[in-house]
Steps between C-alpha positions, in 0.01 A plus 500: 500500500240757585640849561360822646456780250703819506186698585426273795851532639495877447178529697629266770827689540324835525251380761783334694710817490222747583297277734173600339298411193384861461851643530628243251226599258592869525870422458442296184231728361239225507165453669482314830273230350764438233767445766265278699424295189870444427574388856194273506601343169850441635378344825226292336726386220748349744252424781692712753441799727754780470333771708301519819246781468495721812310810606801718425597338172660174392778297658714240330460141604812291561479380139446858385820605679696224327365601161564870554862433595551353154285739296564837665796553268261504203320799651833680546598427139169638370535811715859556381392449139224758543746750645738450208222545244360807675848651523541467125152642440590802713817543289736462796708242313496345155628539146376711210607469137459818293549553127528863394539715193659839569739461799453854633126499578510132601778546754319798653202275570721217626681737736170610653391137535830407669459778754155372593575125485873452574457126565403421140780377273465650151628346176509758217530446126478755219391476138288661233122518514444157347761339726320627810155397381624153406674454837175578683283283273740205532514558877876552498431830677248572774432843357614736230561876500467650156334766290143427390446152640287274280140424588356153524331262740829323573676819618404740777637850455501807722664842446794578730642808326391757243762661277496757221676469167759772478733631229870508593695786339848648543536780751538764229203384293215753458259253658714473813314801643159386372340295774223355284580476128223360286546185296453706185798712607726195452444501123818592318722413798776237489327234705632186668231238561499184707510163324183365340457244784499772765166542674591862570541556128168330434329744738664793317390361162142473627510862616638613162230313307230643726610849394551409134876547518775300330853565623802338337793449739863553407580174683 
């Protein structure tokens, strides 16, 4: 059995609801000739007349009224669907999955996001650098928050926070009153380093090599 197309019914419903081919075109973001072509194809295809053209616009025929009573719901469904999709795009509602490395910096960013978009449900997971990168690449997380995100065409990255590497010392340590010790000053100190898989430690190692330094940690 021959059936009208979705585009034809969409054009018909919009003209029927607005009473004008031009208003229907503006509502659907189409040209008026495109709307006219869809209605003509619908009428010619079934050898019927759905609208009477008047000086002020277009009026439904008796058959057009019968059809609109059955198809108007489709227009409402499309409008509701558009509202739902636009609401999500505007971040009024929705869900966001985040994989993060260091909890402290990540939760600061999440707290700011929650204040701005309270309607978004957030699912957090934590892991090391490789865990976060893998979760993003395998699409188990919508985004990752970590130190030194990898580059590549499959990943978009943007800075959200800049941090400095700092040395933590006991309160009575001589460096406790030195606001900016040099890396070379750490030579001969009992040092505790992060694990080899730590991205923070990798950044420190790069800085040491850049200055020709080799520091051996106690642990």
